[in-house]
Tab-separated table of C-alpha atoms in Angstrom:
chain	number	residue	atom	x	y	z
R	1	MET	CA	50.585	13.855	-19.022
R	2	ARG	CA	49.865	16.004	-16.018
R	3	LYS	CA	48.877	14.050	-13.027
R	4	ARG	CA	45.676	15.052	-11.573
R	5	PRO	CA	45.198	15.961	-7.882
R	6	TYR	CA	42.372	13.698	-7.644
R	7	ARG	CA	41.834	10.100	-8.119
R	8	ASN	CA	40.940	8.651	-11.569
R	9	GLY	CA	40.009	5.489	-12.817
R	10	GLU	CA	38.049	3.407	-15.495
R	11	ILE	CA	34.883	4.781	-13.939
R	12	TRP	CA	35.855	8.470	-15.174
R	13	ASP	CA	37.262	7.334	-18.351
R	14	PHE	CA	34.336	9.618	-20.154
R	15	GLU	CA	35.927	12.926	-18.713
R	16	ALA	CA	39.085	12.428	-21.023
R	17	GLU	CA	36.743	11.962	-24.056
R	18	MET	CA	34.637	14.751	-22.982
R	19	GLU	CA	37.328	17.161	-22.725
R	20	LEU	CA	38.747	16.354	-26.229
R	21	SER	CA	35.571	16.787	-27.743
R	22	ASN	CA	34.806	20.243	-25.870
R	23	ASN	CA	38.550	21.562	-26.481
R	24	ASP	CA	37.237	24.951	-28.123
R	25	SER	CA	38.863	27.648	-25.674
R	26	ARG	CA	35.317	29.272	-25.861
R	27	TYR	CA	33.653	26.301	-24.442
R	28	ARG	CA	32.942	26.477	-20.579
R	29	GLN	CA	31.012	23.880	-18.550
R	30	GLN	CA	27.910	24.717	-16.745
R	31	ALA	CA	28.714	24.777	-12.721
R	32	VAL	CA	26.575	22.115	-11.017
R	33	ILE	CA	26.010	20.254	-7.825
R	34	LEU	CA	25.613	16.712	-7.068
R	35	GLY	CA	23.039	15.510	-4.357
R	36	LEU	CA	22.987	12.071	-3.361
R	37	ASP	CA	20.356	9.862	-1.255
R	38	GLY	CA	21.821	6.411	-0.361
R	39	GLY	CA	19.917	3.809	1.488
R	40	THR	CA	19.747	0.071	2.198
R	41	THR	CA	17.356	-0.452	-1.107
R	42	SER	CA	18.961	1.902	-3.625
R	43	THR	CA	21.202	4.991	-4.162
R	44	VAL	CA	19.928	7.985	-6.278
R	45	CYS	CA	22.275	10.846	-7.603
R	46	VAL	CA	20.897	13.917	-9.191
R	47	CYS	CA	23.037	17.020	-10.891
R	48	ILE	CA	21.311	20.317	-10.759
R	49	PRO	CA	22.578	23.419	-11.973
R	50	PHE	CA	24.480	26.223	-9.701
R	51	ASN	CA	22.629	29.012	-11.272
R	52	TYR	CA	19.217	27.815	-9.789
R	53	THR	CA	17.349	30.685	-7.860
R	54	CYS	CA	15.402	30.600	-5.036
R	55	THR	CA	13.544	33.500	-3.395
R	56	ASP	CA	12.148	32.126	-0.212
R	57	ASN	CA	13.237	29.451	1.985
R	58	ASN	CA	10.289	29.635	4.467
R	59	VAL	CA	8.278	26.647	4.427
R	60	ASN	CA	5.520	27.367	7.184
R	61	SER	CA	2.208	27.992	5.538
R	62	GLU	CA	2.001	31.386	7.280
R	63	ASP	CA	5.097	32.677	5.800
R	64	GLY	CA	4.158	31.797	2.057
R	65	PRO	CA	4.668	29.131	-0.630
R	66	LEU	CA	7.503	27.058	-1.075
R	67	PRO	CA	9.849	27.994	-3.562
R	68	GLU	CA	9.992	26.061	-6.854
R	69	PRO	CA	12.297	23.280	-7.233
R	70	PRO	CA	15.432	23.248	-9.148
R	71	SER	CA	15.540	21.622	-12.863
R	72	VAL	CA	17.472	18.363	-12.709
R	73	LEU	CA	20.052	18.153	-15.231
R	74	ALA	CA	20.439	14.239	-14.925
R	75	ARG	CA	19.535	11.598	-12.544
R	76	ALA	CA	21.382	8.043	-11.942
R	77	VAL	CA	20.140	5.051	-9.749
R	78	ALA	CA	22.409	2.400	-8.217
R	79	GLY	CA	21.997	-0.383	-5.629
R	80	CYS	CA	22.709	-0.385	-1.832
R	81	SER	CA	25.203	2.164	-0.518
R	82	ASN	CA	24.868	1.668	3.157
R	83	HIS	CA	28.506	0.484	4.478
R	84	ASN	CA	26.581	-1.505	7.337
R	85	SER	CA	24.840	-3.715	4.925
R	86	VAL	CA	27.443	-4.286	2.076
R	87	GLY	CA	30.465	-3.499	3.374
R	88	GLU	CA	32.632	-0.122	2.839
R	89	THR	CA	34.162	-1.216	-0.161
R	90	ALA	CA	31.061	-2.016	-1.991
R	91	ALA	CA	29.494	0.940	-0.818
R	92	ARG	CA	32.235	3.223	-2.223
R	93	GLU	CA	32.182	1.707	-5.548
R	94	THR	CA	28.267	2.001	-5.474
R	95	LEU	CA	28.719	5.565	-4.853
R	96	GLU	CA	31.363	6.475	-7.050
R	97	ARG	CA	29.618	4.965	-10.050
R	98	VAL	CA	26.371	6.754	-9.561
R	99	MET	CA	28.189	10.072	-9.429
R	100	ALA	CA	30.030	9.312	-12.551
R	101	GLU	CA	26.853	8.214	-14.270
R	102	ALA	CA	25.029	11.415	-13.373
R	103	LEU	CA	27.841	13.645	-14.621
R	104	LEU	CA	28.155	11.614	-17.662
R	105	ARG	CA	24.494	12.091	-18.311
R	106	SER	CA	24.641	15.863	-17.648
R	107	GLY	CA	27.509	16.434	-20.038
R	108	SER	CA	29.632	17.662	-17.239
R	109	THR	CA	33.099	16.501	-15.422
R	110	ARG	CA	34.308	16.750	-11.992
R	111	SER	CA	36.095	20.089	-12.785
R	112	ALA	CA	32.365	21.500	-13.132
R	113	VAL	CA	31.141	20.487	-9.719
R	114	LEU	CA	31.127	23.351	-6.982
R	115	ALA	CA	29.669	20.833	-4.096
R	116	VAL	CA	28.782	17.534	-3.369
R	117	CYS	CA	26.207	16.631	-0.686
R	118	LEU	CA	26.071	12.758	0.278
R	119	ALA	CA	23.118	11.614	2.632
R	120	VAL	CA	23.481	8.105	3.204
R	121	SER	CA	21.966	5.784	5.700
R	122	GLY	CA	24.310	4.516	8.249
R	123	VAL	CA	25.992	7.813	8.867
R	124	ASN	CA	25.181	7.882	12.639
R	125	HIS	CA	28.335	9.317	14.300
R	126	PRO	CA	31.131	12.069	13.344
R	127	THR	CA	33.657	9.066	12.664
R	128	ASP	CA	31.250	7.831	9.790
R	129	GLU	CA	31.291	11.337	8.188
R	130	TYR	CA	35.079	11.651	8.403
R	131	ARG	CA	35.747	8.485	7.069
R	132	ILE	CA	33.496	9.265	3.946
R	133	LEU	CA	34.572	12.890	3.633
R	134	SER	CA	38.430	11.368	3.221
R	135	TRP	CA	37.477	9.136	0.392
R	136	LEU	CA	35.468	11.768	-1.326
R	137	ARG	CA	38.435	14.275	-1.217
R	138	GLN	CA	40.460	11.483	-3.189
R	139	ILE	CA	37.742	11.870	-5.681
R	140	PHE	CA	36.901	15.324	-6.332
R	141	PRO	CA	39.350	18.448	-7.113
R	142	SER	CA	40.390	20.461	-4.168
R	143	HIS	CA	37.824	23.328	-5.176
R	144	VAL	CA	34.596	21.091	-4.516
R	145	ARG	CA	32.767	21.535	-1.148
R	146	LEU	CA	32.045	18.189	0.468
R	147	PHE	CA	29.143	17.399	2.889
R	148	VAL	CA	28.164	14.002	4.295
R	149	GLN	CA	24.838	13.649	6.127
R	150	ASN	CA	22.602	10.919	7.629
R	151	ASP	CA	19.948	10.151	4.948
R	152	SER	CA	17.128	11.666	7.082
R	153	VAL	CA	18.674	14.997	6.712
R	154	ALA	CA	17.962	14.904	2.757
R	155	ALA	CA	14.348	13.674	3.577
R	156	LEU	CA	13.939	16.620	5.743
R	157	ALA	CA	15.422	18.943	2.964
R	158	SER	CA	13.189	17.545	0.472
R	159	GLY	CA	10.327	19.042	2.242
R	160	THR	CA	11.812	22.345	3.260
R	161	MET	CA	13.731	23.035	0.095
R	162	GLY	CA	17.201	22.815	1.647
R	163	LYS	CA	16.433	24.644	4.784
R	164	LEU	CA	17.590	22.598	7.853
R	165	HIS	CA	14.802	23.577	10.205
R	166	GLY	CA	11.700	21.385	11.554
R	167	CYS	CA	11.126	17.502	11.813
R	168	VAL	CA	10.951	14.863	9.198
R	169	LEU	CA	8.871	11.598	9.927
R	170	ILE	CA	10.050	8.640	7.564
R	171	ALA	CA	7.954	5.585	7.816
R	172	GLY	CA	8.491	3.113	4.962
R	173	THR	CA	9.921	-0.494	5.565
R	174	GLY	CA	11.712	1.040	8.794
R	175	THR	CA	10.909	4.306	10.355
R	176	ILE	CA	12.550	7.509	12.174
R	177	ALA	CA	11.805	10.921	13.346
R	178	TYR	CA	14.538	13.269	12.731
R	179	GLY	CA	14.899	16.967	13.627
R	180	TYR	CA	16.920	20.149	13.188
R	181	THR	CA	17.077	23.497	14.499
R	182	GLU	CA	18.106	26.597	12.929
R	183	ASP	CA	21.098	26.900	15.255
R	184	GLY	CA	22.560	23.510	14.375
R	185	ARG	CA	21.250	21.156	17.007
R	186	LYS	CA	19.562	17.907	15.971
R	187	ALA	CA	17.859	14.715	17.635
R	188	TRP	CA	16.141	11.734	16.397
R	189	ALA	CA	14.007	8.911	17.730
R	190	ALA	CA	13.237	5.102	16.690
R	191	GLY	CA	15.496	4.120	13.701
R	192	ALA	CA	17.107	1.423	15.478
R	193	GLY	CA	16.066	-1.322	13.140
R	194	PRO	CA	13.226	-4.000	13.750
R	195	VAL	CA	15.244	-5.899	16.096
R	196	LEU	CA	15.046	-2.947	18.592
R	197	GLY	CA	11.687	-1.684	17.762
R	198	ASP	CA	10.872	0.281	14.724
R	199	TRP	CA	7.267	0.057	15.522
R	200	GLY	CA	5.071	1.783	13.304
R	201	SER	CA	6.908	0.991	10.382
R	202	GLY	CA	5.910	-0.970	7.410
R	203	TYR	CA	7.859	-3.744	8.873
R	204	GLY	CA	6.385	-3.386	12.244
R	205	ILE	CA	2.804	-3.143	11.107
R	206	ALA	CA	3.337	-6.339	8.873
R	207	ALA	CA	5.014	-8.358	11.550
R	208	GLN	CA	2.233	-7.720	14.121
R	209	ALA	CA	-0.297	-8.983	11.477
R	210	LEU	CA	1.757	-12.031	10.911
R	211	THR	CA	1.748	-12.632	14.729
R	212	ALA	CA	-1.889	-12.005	15.071
R	213	ILE	CA	-2.477	-14.582	12.565
R	214	VAL	CA	-0.519	-17.246	14.491
R	215	ARG	CA	-2.169	-16.502	17.604
R	216	ALA	CA	-5.413	-16.749	16.222
R	217	HIS	CA	-4.732	-20.049	14.741
R	218	ASP	CA	-3.401	-21.488	18.117
R	219	GLY	CA	-6.018	-20.150	20.219
R	220	ARG	CA	-4.141	-17.244	21.962
R	221	GLY	CA	-6.016	-14.382	20.140
R	222	PRO	CA	-9.050	-13.531	18.651
R	223	HIS	CA	-10.348	-14.746	15.103
R	224	THR	CA	-9.213	-11.951	12.449
R	225	ALA	CA	-9.916	-11.392	8.382
R	226	LEU	CA	-6.154	-11.099	8.158
R	227	THR	CA	-5.601	-14.790	8.297
R	228	ASN	CA	-7.614	-15.502	4.876
R	229	CYS	CA	-6.515	-12.261	3.364
R	230	ILE	CA	-2.975	-12.753	3.736
R	231	LEU	CA	-2.631	-16.499	3.270
R	232	HIS	CA	-4.821	-15.768	-0.137
R	233	ALA	CA	-2.185	-13.114	-1.108
R	234	LEU	CA	0.778	-15.511	-0.387
R	235	ASP	CA	-0.949	-18.467	-1.773
R	236	LEU	CA	-0.883	-20.422	1.267
R	237	SER	CA	-3.398	-23.022	2.571
R	238	SER	CA	-2.739	-22.773	6.463
R	239	PRO	CA	-1.243	-20.405	8.990
R	240	ASP	CA	1.124	-23.350	9.565
R	241	GLU	CA	2.692	-22.355	6.249
R	242	LEU	CA	3.457	-18.959	7.383
R	243	ILE	CA	6.385	-20.040	9.603
R	244	GLY	CA	8.224	-21.365	6.605
R	245	TRP	CA	7.343	-18.410	4.290
R	246	THR	CA	8.533	-16.123	6.921
R	247	TYR	CA	11.978	-17.570	7.665
R	248	GLU	CA	12.665	-18.709	4.108
R	249	ASP	CA	13.566	-15.112	3.387
R	250	PRO	CA	13.109	-12.815	6.553
R	251	SER	CA	14.108	-9.858	4.638
R	252	TRP	CA	12.683	-6.552	6.097
R	253	ALA	CA	11.014	-5.324	2.863
R	254	ARG	CA	9.515	-8.600	2.057
R	255	ILE	CA	7.568	-8.550	5.295
R	256	ALA	CA	6.789	-4.833	5.080
R	257	ALA	CA	5.173	-5.515	1.622
R	258	LEU	CA	1.870	-6.787	3.398
R	259	VAL	CA	1.143	-3.876	4.847
R	260	PRO	CA	-1.644	-2.886	2.237
R	261	TYR	CA	-3.466	-6.200	3.291
R	262	VAL	CA	-3.693	-4.977	6.945
R	263	VAL	CA	-5.022	-1.592	5.727
R	264	SER	CA	-7.585	-3.338	3.521
R	265	CYS	CA	-8.778	-5.552	6.551
R	266	ALA	CA	-9.083	-2.432	8.811
R	267	GLU	CA	-11.003	-0.610	6.208
R	268	ALA	CA	-13.300	-3.741	5.946
R	269	GLY	CA	-13.982	-3.728	9.851
R	270	ASP	CA	-11.495	-6.053	11.377
R	271	GLN	CA	-10.646	-4.990	14.841
R	272	VAL	CA	-7.621	-6.911	14.860
R	273	ALA	CA	-6.269	-4.910	12.020
R	274	ASN	CA	-7.597	-1.605	13.136
R	275	ARG	CA	-5.884	-1.960	16.540
R	276	ILE	CA	-2.359	-2.733	14.674
R	277	LEU	CA	-2.853	0.397	12.726
R	278	LEU	CA	-3.927	2.622	15.738
R	279	ASP	CA	-0.772	1.422	17.639
R	280	ALA	CA	1.227	2.182	14.782
R	281	VAL	CA	-0.068	5.711	14.661
R	282	GLN	CA	0.520	6.390	18.287
R	283	GLU	CA	4.222	4.983	17.989
R	284	LEU	CA	4.988	7.182	14.968
R	285	ALA	CA	3.445	10.195	16.684
R	286	SER	CA	5.513	9.387	19.687
R	287	SER	CA	8.636	9.413	17.723
R	288	VAL	CA	7.721	12.821	16.398
R	289	LYS	CA	6.769	14.329	19.819
R	290	ALA	CA	9.772	13.041	21.378
R	291	VAL	CA	12.175	14.893	18.706
R	292	VAL	CA	9.929	18.108	18.978
R	293	ARG	CA	10.202	18.200	22.886
R	294	ARG	CA	14.077	17.527	22.931
R	295	LEU	CA	14.780	20.236	20.116
R	296	GLY	CA	12.052	22.841	21.678
R	297	LEU	CA	10.646	23.217	17.932
R	298	CYS	CA	7.230	24.103	19.435
R	299	GLY	CA	8.816	26.962	21.489
R	300	GLU	CA	8.351	27.444	25.107
R	301	ASP	CA	4.266	27.724	25.131
R	302	GLY	CA	4.271	24.529	22.628
R	303	THR	CA	2.558	26.570	19.876
R	304	ASP	CA	5.358	27.831	17.630
R	305	HIS	CA	4.861	26.704	13.963
R	306	PHE	CA	7.607	24.077	12.300
R	307	PRO	CA	7.452	22.141	9.220
R	308	LEU	CA	6.600	18.411	9.596
R	309	VAL	CA	7.907	16.766	6.731
R	310	MET	CA	6.110	13.377	5.903
R	311	VAL	CA	8.019	10.762	4.004
R	312	GLY	CA	7.460	7.148	3.213
R	313	GLY	CA	5.035	4.572	1.666
R	314	VAL	CA	3.376	4.027	5.143
R	315	LEU	CA	2.055	7.576	5.197
R	316	GLU	CA	0.962	7.898	1.845
R	317	ALA	CA	-2.811	8.956	1.676
R	318	ASN	CA	-3.977	6.335	-0.947
R	319	LYS	CA	-6.611	4.718	1.514
R	320	ARG	CA	-9.766	5.535	3.415
R	321	TRP	CA	-7.520	4.537	6.680
R	322	ASP	CA	-5.235	7.327	6.174
R	323	ILE	CA	-2.188	6.598	8.672
R	324	GLY	CA	-0.475	9.782	7.721
R	325	LYS	CA	-3.409	12.011	8.516
R	326	GLU	CA	-4.007	9.899	11.718
R	327	VAL	CA	-0.341	10.798	12.636
R	328	ILE	CA	-0.908	14.382	11.966
R	329	ASN	CA	-4.031	14.432	14.033
R	330	CYS	CA	-2.294	12.820	16.993
R	331	ILE	CA	0.685	15.187	16.929
R	332	SER	CA	-1.463	18.320	16.348
R	333	LYS	CA	-3.043	17.764	19.705
R	334	ASP	CA	-0.053	18.386	21.580
R	335	PHE	CA	1.778	20.661	19.001
R	336	PRO	CA	-1.073	22.662	17.134
R	337	GLY	CA	1.995	24.604	15.393
R	338	ALA	CA	3.183	21.489	13.327
R	339	VAL	CA	2.819	22.274	9.446
R	340	PRO	CA	2.458	19.173	7.561
R	341	VAL	CA	4.759	19.187	4.493
R	342	HIS	CA	4.669	16.682	1.459
R	343	PRO	CA	7.615	16.768	-0.459
R	344	LYS	CA	7.549	18.064	-4.056
R	345	VAL	CA	11.129	16.736	-4.760
R	346	GLU	CA	12.751	13.434	-4.040
R	347	PRO	CA	15.521	13.287	-1.046
R	348	ALA	CA	18.552	13.317	-3.719
R	349	VAL	CA	17.153	16.753	-4.658
R	350	GLY	CA	16.942	17.738	-1.114
R	351	ALA	CA	20.657	16.697	-0.621
R	352	ALA	CA	21.735	19.000	-3.596
R	353	LEU	CA	19.765	21.931	-2.486
R	354	LEU	CA	21.591	21.534	1.144
R	355	ALA	CA	24.783	22.162	-0.664
R	356	TRP	CA	23.434	24.849	-2.746
R	357	ASN	CA	22.004	26.748	0.480
R	358	PHE	CA	25.466	26.416	2.013
R	359	LEU	CA	27.372	27.676	-1.069
R	360	MET	CA	24.841	30.830	-1.201
R	361	ARG	CA	25.180	31.496	2.441
R	362	GLN	CA	29.033	31.531	1.983
R	363	SER	CA	28.700	33.763	-1.257
R	364	ARG	CA	26.768	36.074	1.056
R	365	LYS	CA	29.342	36.177	3.603
R	366	ASP	CA	32.288	36.881	1.268
R	367	ALA	CA	30.623	39.297	-0.435
R	368	ILE	CA	29.995	41.235	3.259
R	369	ARG	CA	33.993	40.867	3.872
R	370	SER	CA	34.740	42.191	0.457
């Protein structure tokens, strides 16, 4: 049997069976692209057709509507793929399995793949990119174009339909503002995790609420409706029990899940909860402003248009106290050209579109040379 120039293993056993069932010489697999969004909670891989057509990459409202998103041939989900959280071996296995699952569900093999864009949290340095690229080259045939990015880039691309220009604000359990210019410059603010101050994130909001309850209980802070609301939600009888509840499992997502109660109390008129949310708005807006200024996205006079992609549960407009809307209002005072964009597709599709756009640019360059 001819030795393949790329890695095989039981994860890819389905390919041999697929090739046997499709051994008709007239059969030809559809060319596809894989896009991956890997985070600390889950990893998503989508498979899209290469023959997707897009007539306009502009995302500013003045320039026209967003192009229609591509069809997704298959989607697969796995666990954490952040090497800082689970280790490199476990992260690699998760990524390889989710890619294999997406190809299996789409009826494709690696020979049909033209490009892979892997956008994963924990990729913060060129050495991270190089290490992951080296591993991907062991998995895929030599013709496959490979790209590695931070997961924030995929979130940006999900709002710009694959065009790397503008700023994305992510506010979920954690938060980060990430910006990119058309000439390839990038910058980010926040994103250092709760220990170093991801203020404005779901974790930051909820942690401040828990602190306010403790301060009110021991006399260091004002009375707040947060006390009864959150104790009732957690089935606790006293603020003293919050200490045990918190440190029993201090996972970031578990704490961040309390954000809706903070919003509810603020909507009911509680001043402490209201101040926590107002502080969060200022923190989130300041992250975006820092990125915009560093990259000059607003132009010399501060009025140039640029897409501001809003991603994450904290920014969802499902309450009267709309954090996302307040953040936009705060940013627009300094940068009136910011154009809010709420993505139509998930970040994994954004990653796939990044690869698609690169292939199309390369195709146009090749056509000019010929």
